[in-house]
Short mmCIF file of C-alpha atoms and ligand atoms in Angstrom, two decimals:
data_model
loop_
_atom_site.label_atom_id
_atom_site.label_comp_id
_atom_site.label_asym_id
_atom_site.label_seq_id
_atom_site.Cartn_x
_atom_site.Cartn_y
_atom_site.Cartn_z
CA MET D 96 83.69 184.77 133.47
CA GLU D 97 81.22 184.82 136.17
CA LYS D 98 77.84 186.09 135.15
CA PRO D 99 77.40 190.39 136.51
CA LYS D 100 74.41 190.28 139.56
CA ASN D 101 72.10 191.77 139.65
CA LYS D 102 72.51 195.58 140.86
CA GLN D 103 69.04 194.85 142.69
CA GLU D 104 70.00 192.16 144.32
CA THR D 105 73.09 194.01 145.47
CA CYS D 106 70.92 196.57 146.60
CA ALA D 107 71.68 197.15 150.82
CA TYR D 108 68.86 196.92 153.29
CA VAL D 109 69.85 199.13 155.84
CA MET D 110 66.82 198.58 159.40
CA VAL D 111 66.61 200.93 162.12
CA ILE D 112 64.76 200.17 164.83
CA PHE D 113 62.74 202.43 167.42
CA GLY D 114 62.53 200.51 170.74
CA ALA D 115 65.34 198.87 170.10
CA THR D 116 65.61 196.89 173.49
CA GLY D 117 62.70 196.15 174.04
CA ASP D 118 60.27 193.05 173.85
CA LEU D 119 59.56 193.09 170.21
CA ALA D 120 62.86 193.83 169.42
CA LEU D 121 63.85 190.70 171.89
CA ASN D 122 61.72 188.49 171.34
CA LYS D 123 60.28 188.37 167.76
CA LEU D 124 62.31 190.91 165.84
CA ILE D 125 66.22 190.78 165.93
CA PRO D 126 65.60 186.38 166.38
CA SER D 127 63.38 186.50 163.34
CA LEU D 128 65.90 187.89 161.41
CA PHE D 129 68.97 186.28 162.42
CA SER D 130 66.13 183.11 161.74
CA LEU D 131 66.74 184.38 158.50
CA PHE D 132 70.46 184.61 157.95
CA ASN D 133 70.78 181.35 159.01
CA GLN D 134 68.07 180.41 156.77
CA LYS D 135 69.97 182.52 154.18
CA LYS D 136 67.88 184.74 153.55
CA LEU D 137 68.90 188.36 154.34
CA PRO D 138 69.32 190.24 151.80
CA VAL D 139 73.59 190.21 151.68
CA ASN D 140 74.23 193.70 152.42
CA PHE D 141 72.17 193.83 155.94
CA SER D 142 72.50 196.29 158.54
CA VAL D 143 70.54 196.86 161.86
CA ILE D 144 70.72 199.98 163.98
CA GLY D 145 68.95 199.67 167.22
CA PHE D 146 68.00 203.03 168.39
CA SER D 147 67.10 203.47 172.21
CA ARG D 148 67.05 205.19 174.95
CA ARG D 149 69.62 203.30 177.20
CA GLU D 150 73.23 203.81 177.52
CA MET D 151 75.28 201.37 175.64
CA THR D 152 77.95 200.51 172.92
CA ASP D 153 77.61 197.94 170.11
CA SER D 154 78.87 195.03 171.79
CA GLN D 155 76.60 195.74 174.92
CA PHE D 156 73.81 195.60 172.10
CA ARG D 157 74.54 192.57 170.84
CA ASN D 158 75.02 190.66 174.41
CA HIS D 159 71.59 192.02 175.00
CA PHE D 160 70.49 188.95 172.95
CA GLU D 161 71.05 186.61 175.50
CA ASN D 162 69.19 184.17 174.41
CA LEU D 163 70.94 183.84 171.08
CA LYS D 164 73.88 184.61 171.66
CA ASN D 165 75.51 180.87 172.01
CA LYS D 166 73.80 179.82 168.94
CA LYS D 167 74.75 178.77 165.95
CA GLY D 168 76.15 181.62 163.73
CA TRP D 169 75.14 184.19 166.06
CA ASP D 170 79.08 185.71 166.25
CA LYS D 171 78.81 186.62 162.51
CA PHE D 172 74.78 187.56 162.04
CA SER D 173 75.64 189.62 165.16
CA LYS D 174 78.16 192.00 163.01
CA ILE D 175 75.50 193.14 161.12
CA LEU D 176 73.91 195.29 164.60
CA SER D 177 75.08 197.58 165.73
CA TYR D 178 73.22 200.97 168.36
CA GLN D 179 72.90 204.36 168.48
CA LYS D 180 71.81 206.05 171.65
CA GLY D 181 68.92 208.61 171.70
CA ASP D 182 65.83 209.70 173.80
CA PHE D 183 62.89 210.13 170.92
CA GLN D 184 62.28 213.67 172.72
CA ASP D 185 65.32 214.79 171.21
CA LYS D 186 66.76 215.83 167.83
CA ASN D 187 70.40 215.55 168.15
CA ALA D 188 69.47 212.06 168.30
CA TYR D 189 67.93 211.86 165.28
CA LEU D 190 71.35 213.77 164.38
CA GLU D 191 73.65 211.42 165.01
CA LEU D 192 71.62 208.50 164.04
CA ILE D 193 71.61 210.28 160.33
CA ASP D 194 75.58 210.63 160.56
CA LYS D 195 75.11 207.11 161.08
CA LEU D 196 73.98 206.48 158.79
CA GLU D 197 75.94 208.28 156.37
CA LEU D 198 78.15 205.90 156.90
CA LEU D 199 76.27 203.42 156.01
CA ASP D 200 75.70 204.93 152.42
CA LYS D 201 79.33 205.48 151.92
CA LYS D 202 79.46 201.63 152.42
CA TYR D 203 76.74 200.56 150.67
CA GLY D 204 76.72 202.86 147.65
CA ASP D 205 73.32 204.63 146.04
CA CYS D 206 71.08 202.05 146.07
CA ILE D 207 69.72 201.28 150.04
CA THR D 208 66.72 201.18 151.69
CA ARG D 209 65.90 202.08 154.30
CA LEU D 210 63.59 200.48 156.52
CA PHE D 211 62.24 202.41 159.68
CA TYR D 212 60.69 200.01 162.31
CA LEU D 213 58.75 201.68 165.18
CA ALA D 214 58.83 198.37 167.66
CA THR D 215 58.07 201.73 170.30
CA PRO D 216 54.87 201.48 172.42
CA PRO D 217 52.45 203.33 170.85
CA GLN D 218 52.47 206.53 172.32
CA ASN D 219 55.60 207.33 170.71
CA TYR D 220 54.89 207.30 167.74
CA ASP D 221 54.19 210.54 167.10
CA VAL D 222 57.45 212.16 168.54
CA ILE D 223 59.02 209.95 166.53
CA LEU D 224 57.52 210.86 162.98
CA ASP D 225 57.70 214.33 163.58
CA PHE D 226 61.25 214.55 163.88
CA MET D 227 61.72 212.01 161.10
CA GLU D 228 60.26 214.59 158.75
CA ASP D 229 62.36 217.53 161.13
CA THR D 230 65.07 216.16 160.32
CA LYS D 231 64.97 215.26 156.47
CA LEU D 232 65.02 211.83 158.00
CA SER D 233 62.45 209.87 156.32
CA LYS D 234 63.41 211.28 153.11
CA GLY D 235 66.01 208.43 152.02
CA VAL D 236 69.21 209.01 150.73
CA GLY D 237 71.23 209.51 147.20
CA GLN D 238 69.51 209.78 144.29
CA ASN D 239 65.96 208.58 143.76
CA THR D 240 65.36 207.02 146.34
CA TYR D 241 63.16 208.37 148.24
CA ASN D 242 60.78 205.58 147.51
CA GLN D 243 62.89 202.96 148.51
CA THR D 244 62.69 204.46 152.66
CA LYS D 245 59.68 202.48 154.13
CA ILE D 246 57.98 202.71 157.61
CA ILE D 247 56.88 200.06 159.75
CA ILE D 248 54.78 200.99 162.10
CA GLU D 249 53.53 198.15 164.89
CA LYS D 250 50.27 197.99 166.37
CA PRO D 251 47.85 199.22 167.77
CA PHE D 252 47.70 201.57 165.50
CA GLY D 253 46.07 204.91 167.87
CA LYS D 254 43.97 204.40 170.40
CA ASP D 255 40.52 205.05 169.05
CA LEU D 256 39.32 205.64 165.06
CA ASP D 257 39.96 209.43 165.47
CA THR D 258 43.25 208.47 166.61
CA ALA D 259 44.45 205.68 164.03
CA LYS D 260 43.11 208.75 161.34
CA ALA D 261 45.29 211.54 163.14
CA LEU D 262 48.22 208.91 163.09
CA ASP D 263 46.85 208.36 159.71
CA GLN D 264 47.46 211.89 158.31
CA LYS D 265 50.62 212.01 159.95
CA LEU D 266 52.06 209.24 157.73
CA TYR D 267 50.58 210.34 154.64
CA LYS D 268 52.54 213.88 155.16
CA THR D 269 55.99 212.65 154.59
CA PHE D 270 55.48 209.15 153.81
CA LYS D 271 53.34 207.54 150.14
CA GLU D 272 51.23 204.51 151.12
CA GLU D 273 53.32 202.22 149.59
CA GLN D 274 55.82 202.94 151.66
CA ILE D 275 54.05 202.52 154.89
CA PHE D 276 53.87 198.88 156.22
CA ARG D 277 50.88 198.36 159.06
CA VAL D 278 52.26 195.61 160.60
CA ASP D 279 49.31 192.48 162.13
CA HIS D 280 51.83 189.53 162.59
CA TYR D 281 48.63 187.09 162.52
CA LEU D 282 48.21 188.20 158.88
CA GLY D 283 51.48 186.72 158.43
CA LYS D 284 50.33 183.21 160.87
CA GLU D 285 50.80 180.73 158.37
CA THR D 286 47.50 178.85 159.79
CA ILE D 287 45.56 181.96 159.33
CA GLN D 288 46.39 182.43 155.10
CA ASN D 289 45.44 178.51 154.66
CA MET D 290 42.13 179.55 155.98
CA LEU D 291 41.53 181.07 152.86
CA ALA D 292 43.08 178.18 151.04
CA PHE D 293 41.23 175.49 153.08
CA ARG D 294 37.76 177.28 152.36
CA PHE D 295 38.09 178.57 149.08
CA ALA D 296 39.69 174.99 147.59
CA ASN D 297 38.18 173.14 149.19
CA GLY D 298 34.89 173.11 147.40
CA ILE D 299 33.12 170.68 150.00
CA PHE D 300 33.43 173.29 152.81
CA GLU D 301 32.01 176.66 150.63
CA PRO D 302 28.54 175.36 150.20
CA VAL D 303 28.17 175.04 154.13
CA TRP D 304 29.52 177.88 155.52
CA ASN D 305 27.05 180.04 155.23
CA ASN D 306 23.93 180.66 158.13
CA LYS D 307 21.36 177.77 157.09
CA PHE D 308 23.94 175.45 157.57
CA ILE D 309 26.04 177.55 160.52
CA ASP D 310 24.80 178.08 164.52
CA HIS D 311 27.37 179.98 165.58
CA VAL D 312 31.55 181.28 165.65
CA GLN D 313 33.96 181.04 168.28
CA ILE D 314 37.08 182.79 168.22
CA THR D 315 39.16 182.18 171.60
CA PHE D 316 42.76 183.66 171.50
CA ALA D 317 44.11 181.78 175.68
CA GLU D 318 47.77 182.91 176.46
CA SER D 319 49.04 181.68 180.02
CA LYS D 320 50.90 184.43 180.64
CA GLY D 321 50.42 187.54 181.86
CA ILE D 322 51.15 190.65 180.46
CA ASP D 323 55.08 188.99 181.22
CA GLY D 324 56.82 192.75 182.74
CA ARG D 325 55.09 195.25 179.78
CA GLY D 326 53.07 196.83 182.25
CA LYS D 327 54.02 199.88 180.80
CA PHE D 328 52.85 198.99 177.85
CA PHE D 329 49.66 197.54 178.31
CA ASP D 330 48.58 198.92 180.99
CA GLY D 331 47.44 202.00 178.58
CA VAL D 332 46.32 198.97 176.28
CA GLY D 333 44.21 196.45 177.42
CA ILE D 334 43.32 193.20 176.01
CA LEU D 335 40.57 195.32 173.57
CA ARG D 336 43.20 197.51 171.83
CA ASP D 337 46.02 194.85 172.11
CA VAL D 338 45.03 191.64 170.61
CA ALA D 339 41.40 192.05 169.45
CA GLN D 340 41.18 195.85 167.37
CA ASN D 341 43.69 194.00 165.46
CA HIS D 342 44.76 190.16 165.83
CA LEU D 343 41.15 188.75 166.57
CA MET D 344 39.64 190.96 163.82
CA GLN D 345 41.77 189.53 161.17
CA ILE D 346 41.19 185.54 162.44
CA LEU D 347 36.84 187.07 161.76
CA ALA D 348 38.20 187.89 158.49
CA ALA D 349 39.97 184.93 157.48
CA VAL D 350 36.88 183.11 158.72
CA ALA D 351 33.62 185.79 157.31
CA MET D 352 35.37 187.32 153.73
CA GLU D 353 33.51 186.84 150.24
CA GLN D 354 36.23 185.07 147.81
CA PRO D 355 38.64 187.65 146.43
CA ILE D 356 38.53 187.90 143.09
CA SER D 357 41.85 187.34 142.75
CA PHE D 358 45.53 186.55 144.88
CA GLU D 359 46.19 189.29 144.01
CA ARG D 360 47.25 192.35 147.11
CA GLU D 361 44.61 194.95 146.58
CA ALA D 362 41.47 192.38 145.96
CA ILE D 363 42.26 189.77 149.81
CA ARG D 364 42.90 193.27 151.01
CA ASP D 365 39.36 194.58 149.71
CA ALA D 366 38.08 191.36 150.96
CA ARG D 367 38.70 192.08 154.92
CA ALA D 368 37.95 195.40 154.76
CA LYS D 369 34.66 195.08 152.67
CA VAL D 370 34.14 192.23 156.12
CA ILE D 371 35.22 193.67 158.50
CA GLU D 372 32.60 197.17 157.74
CA ALA D 373 29.60 194.89 157.49
CA ILE D 374 30.29 194.03 161.12
CA ARG D 375 27.24 195.52 163.35
CA PRO D 376 27.93 198.14 165.76
CA VAL D 377 27.94 197.88 169.32
CA GLU D 378 26.63 200.79 170.37
CA PRO D 379 28.28 202.43 173.58
CA LYS D 380 24.92 201.28 175.39
CA GLU D 381 24.11 197.62 174.64
CA VAL D 382 27.99 197.21 176.11
CA GLY D 383 26.62 195.31 178.69
CA GLU D 384 25.07 192.91 177.23
CA TYR D 385 27.25 192.13 174.49
CA THR D 386 30.80 192.50 175.70
CA VAL D 387 32.59 191.20 179.19
CA ARG D 388 35.80 192.53 180.20
CA GLY D 389 37.06 191.32 183.43
CA GLN D 390 40.87 191.87 185.51
CA TYR D 391 43.02 189.00 186.96
CA GLU D 392 44.17 189.17 190.79
CA GLY D 393 47.11 190.31 191.48
CA TYR D 394 46.98 192.44 188.07
CA THR D 395 47.06 196.03 189.72
CA GLY D 396 50.40 194.71 191.59
CA GLU D 397 52.73 193.99 188.35
CA LYS D 398 55.23 196.34 188.30
CA ASP D 399 54.28 199.29 186.37
CA VAL D 400 50.55 198.17 186.35
CA GLU D 401 48.12 201.46 188.16
CA PRO D 402 47.96 200.53 191.77
CA ASP D 403 43.59 201.35 190.46
CA SER D 404 44.27 200.33 186.90
CA LYS D 405 40.66 199.50 185.12
CA THR D 406 42.68 197.97 182.37
CA GLY D 407 41.23 194.58 180.72
CA THR D 408 43.48 191.79 181.14
CA TYR D 409 40.32 190.01 179.45
CA THR D 410 37.23 190.15 177.13
CA ALA D 411 34.14 188.87 174.97
CA VAL D 412 32.41 189.84 172.63
CA LYS D 413 29.83 188.68 170.99
CA LEU D 414 29.25 190.03 167.51
CA PHE D 415 27.55 189.71 164.38
CA VAL D 416 28.14 189.92 160.73
CA ASP D 417 25.55 191.80 159.02
CA THR D 418 26.70 190.31 155.03
CA GLU D 419 24.54 187.77 153.34
CA ARG D 420 26.21 184.06 154.05
CA PHE D 421 26.48 185.12 158.04
CA ARG D 422 23.17 187.20 158.69
CA GLY D 423 21.87 185.85 162.45
CA ILE D 424 24.72 184.36 163.46
CA PRO D 425 26.33 184.58 166.68
CA PHE D 426 30.39 185.22 166.89
CA TYR D 427 31.81 184.95 169.87
CA LEU D 428 35.10 186.37 170.48
CA ARG D 429 37.11 185.94 173.87
CA ALA D 430 40.77 186.95 174.90
CA GLY D 431 42.31 186.51 178.31
CA LYS D 432 46.07 186.61 180.13
CA MET D 433 46.32 184.52 182.71
CA MET D 434 43.80 181.51 180.97
CA PRO D 435 44.24 177.86 181.73
CA LYS D 436 46.88 177.53 178.84
CA ASN D 437 47.84 178.53 175.57
CA SER D 438 45.43 178.46 172.77
CA VAL D 439 43.98 180.50 169.79
CA TYR D 440 41.43 177.98 167.57
CA VAL D 441 38.69 179.24 165.82
CA SER D 442 35.19 176.73 165.94
CA ILE D 443 32.81 176.79 163.13
CA VAL D 444 29.53 174.78 165.35
CA PHE D 445 26.59 174.13 163.10
CA ILE D 446 23.72 173.34 163.19
CA GLN D 447 23.08 169.85 164.57
CA THR D 448 19.79 168.03 162.33
CA CYS D 449 20.10 164.51 164.20
CA HIS D 450 18.14 163.09 161.96
CA ILE D 451 15.22 161.73 163.57
CA LEU D 452 15.94 158.58 162.87
CA PHE D 453 18.45 158.49 165.53
CA LYS D 454 17.16 160.93 167.83
CA GLU D 455 16.21 158.32 170.38
CA TYR D 456 19.14 156.90 170.00
CA GLY D 457 21.49 159.66 172.07
CA CYS D 458 21.81 162.02 169.54
CA PRO D 459 25.48 164.71 170.86
CA GLU D 460 24.11 168.02 171.80
CA ILE D 461 26.87 169.38 169.86
CA GLY D 462 27.16 167.83 167.00
CA ASN D 463 29.50 168.78 163.66
CA VAL D 464 32.25 171.55 164.47
CA LEU D 465 34.78 172.19 162.20
CA THR D 466 37.82 173.62 164.94
CA ILE D 467 40.98 175.13 162.90
CA LYS D 468 43.17 175.42 165.93
CA ILE D 469 45.91 179.22 164.97
CA GLN D 470 48.65 177.91 167.84
CA PRO D 471 50.07 175.64 169.00
CA ASP D 472 49.48 171.68 167.51
CA GLU D 473 48.69 173.71 164.23
CA GLY D 474 46.31 171.63 162.58
CA ILE D 475 42.69 171.67 161.92
CA THR D 476 39.94 168.85 163.57
CA LEU D 477 36.70 167.81 162.10
CA ARG D 478 34.22 166.66 164.75
CA VAL D 479 31.59 164.16 163.19
CA ILE D 480 28.61 161.76 164.90
CA ALA D 481 30.23 158.05 164.53
CA LYS D 482 28.23 154.75 165.27
CA LYS D 483 29.69 153.06 168.57
CA PRO D 484 31.48 150.04 167.23
CA GLN D 485 28.72 147.43 169.48
CA GLU D 486 25.64 145.77 168.59
CA LYS D 487 23.06 148.31 169.64
CA LEU D 488 22.51 151.79 168.14
CA ALA D 489 23.91 154.31 169.68
CA LEU D 490 26.32 157.94 168.74
CA ASP D 491 28.82 159.70 169.71
CA THR D 492 31.54 162.03 168.48
CA VAL D 493 34.92 161.67 166.97
CA ASN D 494 37.48 163.97 165.29
CA MET D 495 39.22 163.30 162.37
CA LYS D 496 41.49 165.56 162.56
CA PHE D 497 45.23 167.28 160.17
CA THR D 498 48.24 168.97 161.64
CA TYR D 499 50.79 170.60 160.05
CA LYS D 500 53.68 168.58 161.72
CA GLY D 501 52.26 165.43 161.31
CA GLU D 502 51.60 166.02 156.83
CA PHE D 503 54.14 168.34 156.62
CA GLY D 504 56.70 168.11 159.79
CA GLY D 505 59.14 170.87 160.55
CA GLU D 506 57.82 173.48 162.55
CA ILE D 507 56.40 176.52 161.41
CA LYS D 508 57.79 179.27 161.08
CA ASP D 509 57.60 182.79 163.39
CA ALA D 510 55.21 184.80 161.39
CA TYR D 511 57.69 187.42 161.70
CA GLU D 512 59.61 186.10 159.27
CA LYS D 513 57.35 186.53 156.40
CA ILE D 514 56.57 189.99 157.81
CA LEU D 515 59.82 190.37 157.33
CA LEU D 516 60.16 188.73 153.86
CA ASP D 517 57.18 190.69 152.84
CA ILE D 518 58.57 194.00 154.32
CA PHE D 519 61.97 193.84 152.03
CA GLU D 520 60.07 192.99 149.14
CA GLY D 521 57.45 195.79 149.50
CA ASP D 522 54.14 193.30 149.20
CA GLN D 523 52.03 194.64 151.59
CA MET D 524 48.98 192.12 151.10
CA LEU D 525 49.53 190.61 154.34
CA PHE D 526 49.48 194.24 156.01
CA ASN D 527 47.31 196.56 156.97
CA ARG D 528 45.40 198.56 154.82
CA SER D 529 44.42 201.94 156.76
CA ASP D 530 39.80 201.37 155.12
CA GLU D 531 40.06 198.06 156.53
CA LEU D 532 41.99 199.48 160.02
CA GLN D 533 39.36 202.60 160.74
CA SER D 534 36.16 199.77 160.24
CA SER D 535 37.73 198.32 162.91
CA TRP D 536 38.75 200.92 164.95
CA LYS D 537 35.20 201.93 164.56
CA PHE D 538 34.04 198.67 166.09
CA ILE D 539 36.35 199.30 168.77
CA THR D 540 35.72 202.66 169.74
CA LYS D 541 31.62 202.04 170.33
CA ILE D 542 32.88 199.40 172.91
CA LEU D 543 35.90 201.51 174.31
CA GLU D 544 32.76 204.34 175.01
CA GLY D 545 30.58 201.79 176.88
CA TRP D 546 33.33 201.15 178.85
CA GLU D 547 33.69 205.08 179.68
CA MET D 548 30.08 204.90 180.28
CA GLN D 549 30.70 201.85 182.76
CA LEU D 550 33.26 202.90 184.83
CA LYS D 551 31.63 206.21 185.48
CA SER D 552 28.60 204.52 187.25
CA SER D 553 29.52 203.78 191.34
CA LYS D 554 27.25 200.50 190.36
CA TRP D 555 29.64 198.89 188.40
CA LYS D 556 33.22 197.22 189.64
CA MET D 557 35.65 195.46 187.23
CA PRO D 558 34.55 191.50 187.26
CA LYS D 559 38.50 189.47 188.11
CA TYR D 560 38.83 186.62 188.05
CA LYS D 561 41.68 184.09 189.31
CA LYS D 562 44.51 183.33 187.09
CA GLY D 563 44.95 179.92 185.49
CA THR D 564 40.07 179.88 185.17
CA TRP D 565 38.81 181.11 181.41
CA GLY D 566 37.97 184.30 182.81
CA PRO D 567 35.24 185.95 185.08
CA LYS D 568 32.41 184.19 184.73
CA GLU D 569 30.22 187.49 183.43
CA SER D 570 32.48 185.74 180.61
CA LEU D 571 29.70 182.16 180.81
CA ASP D 572 26.56 183.81 181.10
CA LEU D 573 27.61 185.94 178.02
CA ILE D 574 26.97 182.48 176.00
CA GLU D 575 25.30 180.13 178.20
CA LYS D 576 22.55 182.74 178.73
CA ASP D 577 22.05 182.50 175.11
CA GLY D 578 22.04 177.72 175.03
CA ARG D 579 25.35 177.67 174.63
CA LYS D 580 29.04 177.09 175.49
CA TRP D 581 32.78 178.10 174.54
CA ILE D 582 34.47 175.00 173.52
CA GLU D 583 37.37 174.08 174.72
CA VAL D 584 40.19 173.19 173.24
C1 BG6 C 864 51.05 190.50 170.68
C2 BG6 C 864 50.07 191.39 172.06
O1 BG6 C 864 50.93 191.52 169.16
O2 BG6 C 864 50.53 189.19 170.12
C3 BG6 C 864 50.58 190.60 172.45
O3 BG6 C 864 50.98 192.71 171.77
C4 BG6 C 864 49.54 188.98 172.37
O4 BG6 C 864 50.12 190.91 174.33
C5 BG6 C 864 50.99 188.56 171.84
O5 BG6 C 864 51.19 188.58 173.28
C6 BG6 C 864 50.77 187.67 171.17
O6 BG6 C 864 51.47 186.86 169.49
P1 BG6 C 864 51.72 185.35 169.19
O7 BG6 C 864 52.57 185.19 168.16
O8 BG6 C 864 52.20 185.00 170.56
O9 BG6 C 864 50.62 184.18 169.42
#
C-alpha cells in the first residue's frame, strides 16, 4: 500500500506578486519559478497570482513572458499563473484578490502558505501594506495559518535611515519578524556564499586576512547595460541606493566579517550585522574626499528620467572598517551602469614585500592579489610572482586560477532560485535582518546628505562620463591620490 503523504509535503503555496508585469517578475521571478518547476523543486501544489495595474486576462499574462513561452515545460507550468488587475490605491482590487485567493483556499484546503511578494518600485510599499492590513489580506486563511503568511519585500528597503525604520514599523504592525523576508538577491549568489567557505575552511588564508598583510581591498560592480527602460524606478533611486546600499555592502560583509560562531541563521546574520556596523561613517562634509558620483552622457534623455535629473549612475566610495582585523585598510568600492563590461569582483591586494634579494631583478609594483570573481566567469584567481623562464633572474606575475565551470561544470543557478527555495522553507539566513539594514542605511544616509549639500552649492556640477568607459575622471583621482590603481578584471 502506498505510504500516506506527510501533510506538510502536500500543503499548498500561493504566491501573490505585486508588480507582476514589471521588470523583476519578467526577468527574475517567473523565470526562476519556471526553472524550479522544471527541476521538480517547486511545491507540488503551487499557484501564482500576478497583481498589477495593466488590464490583462490570465492568458495574456501567461503570454507576457515572451522569452519563456517556447521553452520546454512552459505549457504545463504556465497553468499555475493567473492574473488580477488592480490599482495599488484601489481597495476594491484587494477585495477582488481576496475572492480569488478564497477560490484557491477551497481547492487546496486549510493547509496553505500565502506568500506576498512586493516586486514594485519601493514608493508603492506603503500603500500596499496599508491595504493588506485594512482588508485583512495579511491575515492568511483557515485555521492557524496566520504564521504561514509571508511577506517578501525587495530592495531598496526605504530611501534612507528614517524611511527604512518607518517601513519596519509598518511591517511589524502586521507581521512578526519570522514572516518578513527582506530580499537582497546578492546574498543568494553562489560566489558570495563561497567566500565564507573559502575564508574559513582554508587554513592558509585566515592568518593573512588582516591589516598586517593586506594593503587594500577593491570591490567593483560594473554593468555594461544602462537603466534598461527602468527610468521610473531608477531615477528616484540612483546607483547608491540601487546597488551600493545593499549588494556592495553584502559583498563587503563577506570579505570583512569575523568568523561566525556557527553556520546557523542568527550567527551568520550577527556576523554580517557587526561588520556593517563597524564601517566608519563618511560625514556629509567629507563626501568630496571619500566619494564620487557620476552620470553617463545621455542619461537625462532616457525614458521616464527627469530632463535635469541629478541621479547618479556611477559611484565610488572609499571607506574603512573599524575592526581590529581591518583597522587602517582602505576599501575602495565602485559601481556603475554603462561600463565597458559586465564584471563584479573583489580584489584583495596584499602588501608588496618583494624580498630584498629580488629588488634589483624587477619586482612588480603590485604583487599578490586575490580576486574573487562574483560574475560572470565565477571563480578565484591568485596572482603570484614567478621567475621568468630564462637564464637570467627576472620576475613577472602569473595567475593561479579556479573557475566554477572548469571544476564543477554546469551553469551557476540564478540567485533568485535559491532565494525562492529559502522562502518556501522559511529559512531567513540569506535575508536581511533589520539591524544590518539600518547600519548600512546609517552609512549611506550621511553620504546622501553630503550629496544634497553639494547639489545646493552653485559651484558643484554632476561629473559626466562617456558610455562604455570606467566612470568619470574623479573616480581615478579617488584611488590614485593614494598611490593605488583600480584593478580591471
Ligand atoms: C538589481 C538592481 O538589484 O541588481 C539592478 O536593481 C542591477 O540595477 C541588478 O542591474 C544586478 O543583478 P545581477 O544579479 O544581474 O547582477
